[in-house]
PDB file of C-alpha atoms in Angstrom:
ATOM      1  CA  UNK A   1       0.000   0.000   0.000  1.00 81.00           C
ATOM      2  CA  UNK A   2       1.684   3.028  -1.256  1.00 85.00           C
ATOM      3  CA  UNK A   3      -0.194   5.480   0.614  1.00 92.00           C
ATOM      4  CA  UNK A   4      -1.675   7.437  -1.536  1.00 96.00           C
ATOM      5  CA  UNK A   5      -5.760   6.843  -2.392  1.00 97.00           C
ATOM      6  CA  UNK A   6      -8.065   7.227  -4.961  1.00 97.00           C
ATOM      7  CA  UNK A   7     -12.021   7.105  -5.797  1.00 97.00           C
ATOM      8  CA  UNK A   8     -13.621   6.070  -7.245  1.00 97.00           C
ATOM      9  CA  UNK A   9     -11.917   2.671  -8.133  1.00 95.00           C
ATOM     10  CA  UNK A  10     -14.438   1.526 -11.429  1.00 96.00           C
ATOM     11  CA  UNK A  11     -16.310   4.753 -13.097  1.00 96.00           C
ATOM     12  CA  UNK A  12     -18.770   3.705 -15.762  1.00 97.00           C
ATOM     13  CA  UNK A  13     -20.619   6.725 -17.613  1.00 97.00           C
ATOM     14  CA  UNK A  14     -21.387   7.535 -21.077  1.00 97.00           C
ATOM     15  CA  UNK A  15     -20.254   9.683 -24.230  1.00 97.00           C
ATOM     16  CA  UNK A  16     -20.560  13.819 -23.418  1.00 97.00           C
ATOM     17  CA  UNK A  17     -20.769  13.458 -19.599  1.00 97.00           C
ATOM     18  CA  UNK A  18     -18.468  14.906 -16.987  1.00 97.00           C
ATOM     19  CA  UNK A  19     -17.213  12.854 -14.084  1.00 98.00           C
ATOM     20  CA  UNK A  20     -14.442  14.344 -10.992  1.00 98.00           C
ATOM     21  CA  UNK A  21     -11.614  11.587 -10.021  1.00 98.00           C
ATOM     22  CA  UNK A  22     -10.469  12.396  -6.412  1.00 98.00           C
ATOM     23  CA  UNK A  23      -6.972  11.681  -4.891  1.00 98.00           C
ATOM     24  CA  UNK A  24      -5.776  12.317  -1.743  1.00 98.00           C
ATOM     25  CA  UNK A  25      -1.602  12.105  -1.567  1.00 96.00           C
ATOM     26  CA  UNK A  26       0.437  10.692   1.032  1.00 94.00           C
ATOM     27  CA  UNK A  27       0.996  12.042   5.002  1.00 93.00           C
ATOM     28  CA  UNK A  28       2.972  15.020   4.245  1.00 89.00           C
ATOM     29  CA  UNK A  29       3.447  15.099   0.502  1.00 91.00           C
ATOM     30  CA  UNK A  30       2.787  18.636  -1.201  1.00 90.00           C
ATOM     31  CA  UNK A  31       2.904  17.730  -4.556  1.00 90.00           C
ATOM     32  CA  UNK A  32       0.416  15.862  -6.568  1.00 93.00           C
ATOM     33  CA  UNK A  33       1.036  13.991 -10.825  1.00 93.00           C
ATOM     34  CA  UNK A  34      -2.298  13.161 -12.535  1.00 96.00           C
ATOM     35  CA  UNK A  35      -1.162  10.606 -15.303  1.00 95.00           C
ATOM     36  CA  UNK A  36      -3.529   8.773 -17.795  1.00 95.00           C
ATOM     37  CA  UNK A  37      -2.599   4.791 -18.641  1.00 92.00           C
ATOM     38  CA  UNK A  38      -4.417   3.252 -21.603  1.00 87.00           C
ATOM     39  CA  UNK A  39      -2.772   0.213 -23.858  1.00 76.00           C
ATOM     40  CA  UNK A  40      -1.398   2.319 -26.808  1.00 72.00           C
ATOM     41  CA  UNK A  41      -0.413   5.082 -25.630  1.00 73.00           C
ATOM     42  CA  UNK A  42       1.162   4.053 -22.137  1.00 80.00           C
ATOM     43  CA  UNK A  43       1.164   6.402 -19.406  1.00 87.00           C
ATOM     44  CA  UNK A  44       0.803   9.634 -19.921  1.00 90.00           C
ATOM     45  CA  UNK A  45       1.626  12.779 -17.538  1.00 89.00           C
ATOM     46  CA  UNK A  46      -1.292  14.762 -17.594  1.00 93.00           C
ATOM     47  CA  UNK A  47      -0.818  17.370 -14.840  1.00 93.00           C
ATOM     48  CA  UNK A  48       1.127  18.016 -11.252  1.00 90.00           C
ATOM     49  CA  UNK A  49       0.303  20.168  -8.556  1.00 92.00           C
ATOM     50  CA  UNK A  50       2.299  21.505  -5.934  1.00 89.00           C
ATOM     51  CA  UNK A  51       1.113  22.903  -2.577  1.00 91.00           C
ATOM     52  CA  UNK A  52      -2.022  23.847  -3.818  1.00 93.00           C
ATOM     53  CA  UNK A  53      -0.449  25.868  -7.094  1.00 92.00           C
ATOM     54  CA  UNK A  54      -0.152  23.731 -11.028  1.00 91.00           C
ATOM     55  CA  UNK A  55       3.393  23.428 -11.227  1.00 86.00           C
ATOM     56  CA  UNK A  56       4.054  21.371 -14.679  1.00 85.00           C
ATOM     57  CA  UNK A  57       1.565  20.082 -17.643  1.00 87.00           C
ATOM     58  CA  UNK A  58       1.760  17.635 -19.970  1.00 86.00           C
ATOM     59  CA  UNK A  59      -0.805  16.272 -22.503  1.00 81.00           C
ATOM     60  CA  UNK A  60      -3.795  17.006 -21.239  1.00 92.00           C
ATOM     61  CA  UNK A  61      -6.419  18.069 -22.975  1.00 94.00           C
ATOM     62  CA  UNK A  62      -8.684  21.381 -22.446  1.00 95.00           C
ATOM     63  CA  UNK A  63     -12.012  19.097 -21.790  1.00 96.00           C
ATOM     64  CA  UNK A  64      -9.863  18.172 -18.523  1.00 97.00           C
ATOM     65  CA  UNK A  65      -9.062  20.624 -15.798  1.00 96.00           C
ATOM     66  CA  UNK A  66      -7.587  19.164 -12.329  1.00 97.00           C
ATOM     67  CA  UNK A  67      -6.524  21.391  -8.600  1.00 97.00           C
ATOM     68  CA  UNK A  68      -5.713  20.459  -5.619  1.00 97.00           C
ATOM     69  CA  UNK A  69      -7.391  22.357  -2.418  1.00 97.00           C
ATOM     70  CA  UNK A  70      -5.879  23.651   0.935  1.00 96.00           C
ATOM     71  CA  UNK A  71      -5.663  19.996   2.447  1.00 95.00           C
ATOM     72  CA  UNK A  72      -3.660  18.999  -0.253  1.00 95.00           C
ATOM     73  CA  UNK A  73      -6.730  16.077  -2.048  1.00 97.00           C
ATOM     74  CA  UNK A  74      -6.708  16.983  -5.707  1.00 98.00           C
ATOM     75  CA  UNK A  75      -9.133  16.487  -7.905  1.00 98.00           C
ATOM     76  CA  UNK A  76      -9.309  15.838 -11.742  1.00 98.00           C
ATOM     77  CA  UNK A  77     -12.448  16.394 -13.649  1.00 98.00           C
ATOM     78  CA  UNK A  78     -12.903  15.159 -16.843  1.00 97.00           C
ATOM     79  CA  UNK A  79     -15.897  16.643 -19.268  1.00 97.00           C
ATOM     80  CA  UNK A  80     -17.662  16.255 -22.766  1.00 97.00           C
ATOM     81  CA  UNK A  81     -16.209  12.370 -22.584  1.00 97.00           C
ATOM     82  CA  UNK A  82     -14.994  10.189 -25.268  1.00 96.00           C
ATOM     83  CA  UNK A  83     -14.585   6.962 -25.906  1.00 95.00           C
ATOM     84  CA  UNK A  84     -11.286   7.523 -26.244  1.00 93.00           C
ATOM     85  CA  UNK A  85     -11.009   8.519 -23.128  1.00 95.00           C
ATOM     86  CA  UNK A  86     -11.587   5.270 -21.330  1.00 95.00           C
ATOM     87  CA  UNK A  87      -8.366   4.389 -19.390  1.00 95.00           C
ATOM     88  CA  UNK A  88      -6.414   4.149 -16.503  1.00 95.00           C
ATOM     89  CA  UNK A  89      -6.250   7.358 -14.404  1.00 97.00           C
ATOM     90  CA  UNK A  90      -3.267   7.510 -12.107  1.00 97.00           C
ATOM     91  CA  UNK A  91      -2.592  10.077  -9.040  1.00 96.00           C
ATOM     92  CA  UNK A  92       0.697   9.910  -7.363  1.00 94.00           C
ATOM     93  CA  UNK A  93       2.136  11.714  -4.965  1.00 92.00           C
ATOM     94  CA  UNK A  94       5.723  13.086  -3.633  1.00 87.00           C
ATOM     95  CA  UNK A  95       7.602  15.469  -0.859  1.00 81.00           C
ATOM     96  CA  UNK A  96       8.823  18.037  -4.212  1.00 68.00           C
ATOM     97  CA  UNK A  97      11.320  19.601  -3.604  1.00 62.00           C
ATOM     98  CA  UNK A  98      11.809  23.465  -4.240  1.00 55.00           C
ATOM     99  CA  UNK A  99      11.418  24.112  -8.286  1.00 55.00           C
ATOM    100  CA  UNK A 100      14.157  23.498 -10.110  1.00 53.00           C
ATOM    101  CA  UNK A 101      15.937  21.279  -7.709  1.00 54.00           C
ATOM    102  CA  UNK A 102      16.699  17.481  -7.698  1.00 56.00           C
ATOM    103  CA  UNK A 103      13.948  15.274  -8.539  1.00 60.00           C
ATOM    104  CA  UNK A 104      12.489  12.890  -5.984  1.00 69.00           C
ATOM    105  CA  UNK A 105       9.905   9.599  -5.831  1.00 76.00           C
ATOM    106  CA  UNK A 106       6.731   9.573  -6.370  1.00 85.00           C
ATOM    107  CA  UNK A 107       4.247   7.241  -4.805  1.00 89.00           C
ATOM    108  CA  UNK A 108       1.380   5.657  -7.325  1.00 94.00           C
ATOM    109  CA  UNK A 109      -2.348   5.575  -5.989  1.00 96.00           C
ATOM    110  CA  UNK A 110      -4.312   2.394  -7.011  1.00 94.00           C
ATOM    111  CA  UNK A 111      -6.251   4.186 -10.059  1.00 96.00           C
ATOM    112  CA  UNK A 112      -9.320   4.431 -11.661  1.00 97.00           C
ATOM    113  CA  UNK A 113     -10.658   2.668 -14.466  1.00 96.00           C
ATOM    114  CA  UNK A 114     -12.982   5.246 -16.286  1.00 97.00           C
ATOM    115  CA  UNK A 115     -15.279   3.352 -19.027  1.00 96.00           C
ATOM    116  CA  UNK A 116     -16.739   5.659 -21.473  1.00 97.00           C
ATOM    117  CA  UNK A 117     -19.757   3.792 -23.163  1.00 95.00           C
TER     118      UNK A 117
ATOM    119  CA  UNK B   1       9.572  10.053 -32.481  1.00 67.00           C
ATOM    120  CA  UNK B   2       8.525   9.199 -29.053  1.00 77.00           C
ATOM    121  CA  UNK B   3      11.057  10.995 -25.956  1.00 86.00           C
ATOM    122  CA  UNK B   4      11.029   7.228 -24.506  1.00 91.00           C
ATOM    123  CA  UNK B   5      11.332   3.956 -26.412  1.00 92.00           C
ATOM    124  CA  UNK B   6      10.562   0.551 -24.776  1.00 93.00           C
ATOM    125  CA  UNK B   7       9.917  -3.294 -26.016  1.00 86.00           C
ATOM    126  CA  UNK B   8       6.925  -4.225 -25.103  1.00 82.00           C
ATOM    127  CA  UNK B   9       7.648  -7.649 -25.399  1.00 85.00           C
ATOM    128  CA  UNK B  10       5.957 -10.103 -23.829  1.00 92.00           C
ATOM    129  CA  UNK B  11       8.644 -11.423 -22.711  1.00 95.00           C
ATOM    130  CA  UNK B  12       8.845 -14.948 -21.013  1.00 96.00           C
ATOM    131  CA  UNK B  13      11.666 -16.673 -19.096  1.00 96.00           C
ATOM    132  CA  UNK B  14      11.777 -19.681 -16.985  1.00 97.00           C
ATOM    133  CA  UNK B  15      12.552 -19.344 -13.418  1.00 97.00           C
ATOM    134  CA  UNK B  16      16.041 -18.260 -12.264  1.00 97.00           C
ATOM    135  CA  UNK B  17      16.904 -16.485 -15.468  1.00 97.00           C
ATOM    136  CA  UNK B  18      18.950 -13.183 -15.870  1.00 97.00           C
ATOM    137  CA  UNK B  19      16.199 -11.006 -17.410  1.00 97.00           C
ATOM    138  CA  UNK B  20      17.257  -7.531 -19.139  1.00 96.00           C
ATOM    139  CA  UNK B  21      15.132  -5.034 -19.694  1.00 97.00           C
ATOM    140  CA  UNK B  22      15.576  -1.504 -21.649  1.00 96.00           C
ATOM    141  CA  UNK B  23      14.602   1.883 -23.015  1.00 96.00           C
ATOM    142  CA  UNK B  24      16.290   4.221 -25.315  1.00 96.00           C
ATOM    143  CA  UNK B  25      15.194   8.244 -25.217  1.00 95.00           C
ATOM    144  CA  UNK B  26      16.018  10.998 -27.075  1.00 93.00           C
ATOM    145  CA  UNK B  27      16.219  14.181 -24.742  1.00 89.00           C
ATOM    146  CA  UNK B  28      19.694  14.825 -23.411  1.00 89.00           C
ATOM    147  CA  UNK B  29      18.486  16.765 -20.779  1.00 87.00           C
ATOM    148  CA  UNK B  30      16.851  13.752 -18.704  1.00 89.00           C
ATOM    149  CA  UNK B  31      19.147  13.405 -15.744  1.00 86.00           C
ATOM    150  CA  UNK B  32      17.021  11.102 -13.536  1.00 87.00           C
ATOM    151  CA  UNK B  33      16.372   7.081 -14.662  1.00 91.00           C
ATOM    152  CA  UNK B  34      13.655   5.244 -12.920  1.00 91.00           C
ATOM    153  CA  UNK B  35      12.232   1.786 -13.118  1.00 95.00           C
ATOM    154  CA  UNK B  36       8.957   1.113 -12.231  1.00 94.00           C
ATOM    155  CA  UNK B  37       6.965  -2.629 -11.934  1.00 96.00           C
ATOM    156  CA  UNK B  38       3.089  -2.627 -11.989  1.00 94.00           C
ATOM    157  CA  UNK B  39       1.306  -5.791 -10.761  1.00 93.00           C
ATOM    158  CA  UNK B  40      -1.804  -6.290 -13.064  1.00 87.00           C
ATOM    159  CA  UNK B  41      -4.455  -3.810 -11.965  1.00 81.00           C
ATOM    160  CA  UNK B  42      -2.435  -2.147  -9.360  1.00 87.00           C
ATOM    161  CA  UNK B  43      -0.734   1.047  -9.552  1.00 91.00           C
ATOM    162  CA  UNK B  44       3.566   1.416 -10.893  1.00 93.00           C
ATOM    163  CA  UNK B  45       5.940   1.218  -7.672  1.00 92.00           C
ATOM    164  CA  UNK B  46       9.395   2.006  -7.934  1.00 89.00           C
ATOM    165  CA  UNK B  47      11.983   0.253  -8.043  1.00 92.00           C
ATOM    166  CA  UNK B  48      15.269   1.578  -8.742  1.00 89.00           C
ATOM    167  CA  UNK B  49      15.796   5.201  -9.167  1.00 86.00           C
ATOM    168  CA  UNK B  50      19.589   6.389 -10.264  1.00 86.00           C
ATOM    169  CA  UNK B  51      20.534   9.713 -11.339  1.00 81.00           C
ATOM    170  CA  UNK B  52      22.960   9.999 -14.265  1.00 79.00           C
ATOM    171  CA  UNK B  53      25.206   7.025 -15.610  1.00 80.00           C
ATOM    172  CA  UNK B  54      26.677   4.475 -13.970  1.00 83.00           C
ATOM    173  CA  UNK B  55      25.118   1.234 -12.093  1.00 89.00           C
ATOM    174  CA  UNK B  56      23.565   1.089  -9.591  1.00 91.00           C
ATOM    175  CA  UNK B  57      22.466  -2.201  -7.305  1.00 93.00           C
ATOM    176  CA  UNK B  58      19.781  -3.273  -5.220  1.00 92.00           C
ATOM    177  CA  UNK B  59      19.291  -6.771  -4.125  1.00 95.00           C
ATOM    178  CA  UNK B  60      19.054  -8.879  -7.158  1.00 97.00           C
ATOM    179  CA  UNK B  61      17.748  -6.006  -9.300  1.00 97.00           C
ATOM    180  CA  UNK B  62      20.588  -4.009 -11.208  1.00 96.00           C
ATOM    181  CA  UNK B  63      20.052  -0.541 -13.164  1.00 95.00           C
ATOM    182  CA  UNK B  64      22.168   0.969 -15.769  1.00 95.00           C
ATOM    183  CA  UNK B  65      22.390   4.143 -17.186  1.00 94.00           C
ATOM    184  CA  UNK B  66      24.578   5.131 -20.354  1.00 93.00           C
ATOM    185  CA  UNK B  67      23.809   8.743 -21.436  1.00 91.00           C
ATOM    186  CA  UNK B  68      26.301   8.423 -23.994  1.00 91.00           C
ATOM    187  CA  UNK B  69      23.910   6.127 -25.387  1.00 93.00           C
ATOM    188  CA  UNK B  70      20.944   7.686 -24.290  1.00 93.00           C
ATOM    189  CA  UNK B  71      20.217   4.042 -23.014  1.00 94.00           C
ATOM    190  CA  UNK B  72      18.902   2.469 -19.626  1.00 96.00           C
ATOM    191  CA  UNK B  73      18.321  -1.049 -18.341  1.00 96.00           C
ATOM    192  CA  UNK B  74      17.445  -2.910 -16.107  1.00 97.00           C
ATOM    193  CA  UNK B  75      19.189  -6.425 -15.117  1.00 97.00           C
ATOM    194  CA  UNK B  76      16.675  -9.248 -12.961  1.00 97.00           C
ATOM    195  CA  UNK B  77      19.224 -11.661 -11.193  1.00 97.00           C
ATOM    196  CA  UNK B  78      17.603 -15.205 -10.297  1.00 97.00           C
ATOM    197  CA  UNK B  79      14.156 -14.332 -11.386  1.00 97.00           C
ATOM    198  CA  UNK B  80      10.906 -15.379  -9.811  1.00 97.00           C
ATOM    199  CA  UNK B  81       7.697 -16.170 -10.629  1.00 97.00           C
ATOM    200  CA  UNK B  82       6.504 -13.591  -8.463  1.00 96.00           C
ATOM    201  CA  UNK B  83       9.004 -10.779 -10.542  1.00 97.00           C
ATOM    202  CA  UNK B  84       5.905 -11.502 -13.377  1.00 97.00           C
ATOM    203  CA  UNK B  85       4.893  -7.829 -13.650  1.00 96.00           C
ATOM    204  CA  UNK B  86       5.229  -5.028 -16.387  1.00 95.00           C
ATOM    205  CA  UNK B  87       8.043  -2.917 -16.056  1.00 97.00           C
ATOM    206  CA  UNK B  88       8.105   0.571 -16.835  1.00 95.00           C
ATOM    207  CA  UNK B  89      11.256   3.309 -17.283  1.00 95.00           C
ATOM    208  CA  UNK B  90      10.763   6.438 -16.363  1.00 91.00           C
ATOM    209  CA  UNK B  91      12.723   9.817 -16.906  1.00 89.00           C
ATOM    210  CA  UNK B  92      12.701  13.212 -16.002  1.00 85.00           C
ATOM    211  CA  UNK B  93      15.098  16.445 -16.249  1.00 79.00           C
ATOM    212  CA  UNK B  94      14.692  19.043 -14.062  1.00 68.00           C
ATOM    213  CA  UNK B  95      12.996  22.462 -14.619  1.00 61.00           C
ATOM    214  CA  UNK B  96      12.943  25.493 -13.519  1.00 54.00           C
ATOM    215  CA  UNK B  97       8.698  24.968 -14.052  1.00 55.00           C
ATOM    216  CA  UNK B  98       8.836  21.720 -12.243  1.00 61.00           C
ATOM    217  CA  UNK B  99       9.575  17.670 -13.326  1.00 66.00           C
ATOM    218  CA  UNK B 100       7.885  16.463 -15.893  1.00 74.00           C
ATOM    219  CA  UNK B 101       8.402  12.365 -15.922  1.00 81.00           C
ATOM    220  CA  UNK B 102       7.961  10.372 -18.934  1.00 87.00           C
ATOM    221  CA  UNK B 103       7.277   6.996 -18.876  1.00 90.00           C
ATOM    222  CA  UNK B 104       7.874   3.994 -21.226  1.00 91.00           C
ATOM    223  CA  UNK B 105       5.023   1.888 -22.779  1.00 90.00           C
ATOM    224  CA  UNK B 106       5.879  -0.759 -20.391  1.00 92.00           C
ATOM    225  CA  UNK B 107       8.076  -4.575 -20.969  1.00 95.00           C
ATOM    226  CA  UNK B 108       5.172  -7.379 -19.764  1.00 94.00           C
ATOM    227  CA  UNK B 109       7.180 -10.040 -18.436  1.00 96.00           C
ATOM    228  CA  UNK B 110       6.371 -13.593 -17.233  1.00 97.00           C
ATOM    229  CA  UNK B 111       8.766 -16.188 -15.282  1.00 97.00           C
ATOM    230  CA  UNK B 112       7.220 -19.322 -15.405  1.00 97.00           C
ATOM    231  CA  UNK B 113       8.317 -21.392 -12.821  1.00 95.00           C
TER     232      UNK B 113
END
């Protein structure tokens, strides 16, 4: 058990809805990745949050929007679904250190399995 | 072209093999190599983590970095049915805007006992 936790686990919904992914980080960790895994594409870093702030971005796409709030959960919503958009969703968590400094570990959350139908 | 190449195999071994695993990448500036290993249906943990080139050793699992090469691996000693996992490299350079990892596909491997 890494620590970190995520809801739900399963999310079933259909084409042009909106659904919110919660993740709350490890006991003490300020800094939160969103990452998306599906079987062609891998996973993918989507977004990370730091301390409440968005500190990097990768591909994520405008329909998708994520923050984190003052005790540090973070959520990821996800609207106008695809069926392309049925995947893995990954939060993970890590201590950060101060931008621009050495990287550090980051800590994987269970996932959730969002099924567009 | 993709910033992080990896076989996806399957790859299958019987018990007690050496297994290697690799990725190649493209972007010099990555200075930090991870390998992670993801149980089916579970989330990636990490397993090795090694910054720059050089070896590095942990138990029976080895790393290897050669940025000359722009090449990692990863070396199972005495594998185990229970090592049956994907395994996934990971890099990341470091900004002044933050890290940004990227992650292999992912090498599905089964040791069959």
């Amino acid at each position: 058990d890494s620590g970190v936790t995520q809801t739900p686990k399963h999310l079933i919904t259909a084409t042009g809805q909106r659904v919110t992914l919660r993740c709350s980080p490890r006991s003490g960790d300020l800094s939160v990745y969103w990452y998306q895994q599906s079987l062609d594409q891998g996973l993918q870093f989507l977004i990370q949050y730091y301390n409440g702030e968005e500190r990097a971005k990768g591909n994520i796409l405008e329909r998708f929007s994520a923050q984190q709030f003052p005790d540090l959960h973070s959520e990821l919503n996800l609207s106008s679904l695809e069926l392309g958009d049925s995947a893995l969703y990954f939060c993970a968590s890590s201590v950060a250190p101060p931008t621009g400094q050495a990287t550090d570990t980051q800590y994987f959350g269970p996932g959730t399995r969002l099924t567009v139908l | 072209q993709k910033e992080v190449e990896q076989d996806p195999g399957p790859l299958s071994v019987p018990e007690g093999a050496i297994v290697s695993l690799n990725c190649t990448y493209s972007n010099s500036a990555f200075q930090y190599f991870m390998w992670y290993r993801q149980y089916s249906r579970k989330g990636p943990e990490l397993l090795m983590y090694t910054y720059s080139s050089g070896n590095k050793e942990d138990g029976r699992f080895t790393a290897q970095v050669d940025k000359s090469s722009k090449y990692i691996s990863l070396f199972i000693r005495d594998s185990q049915p229970s090592d049956s996992a994907t395994y996934l490299c990971a890099m990341s350079a470091v900004r002044n805007t933050g890290n940004q990892f990227y992650f292999g596909t992912g090498t599905s491997l089964t040791v069959i006992p």
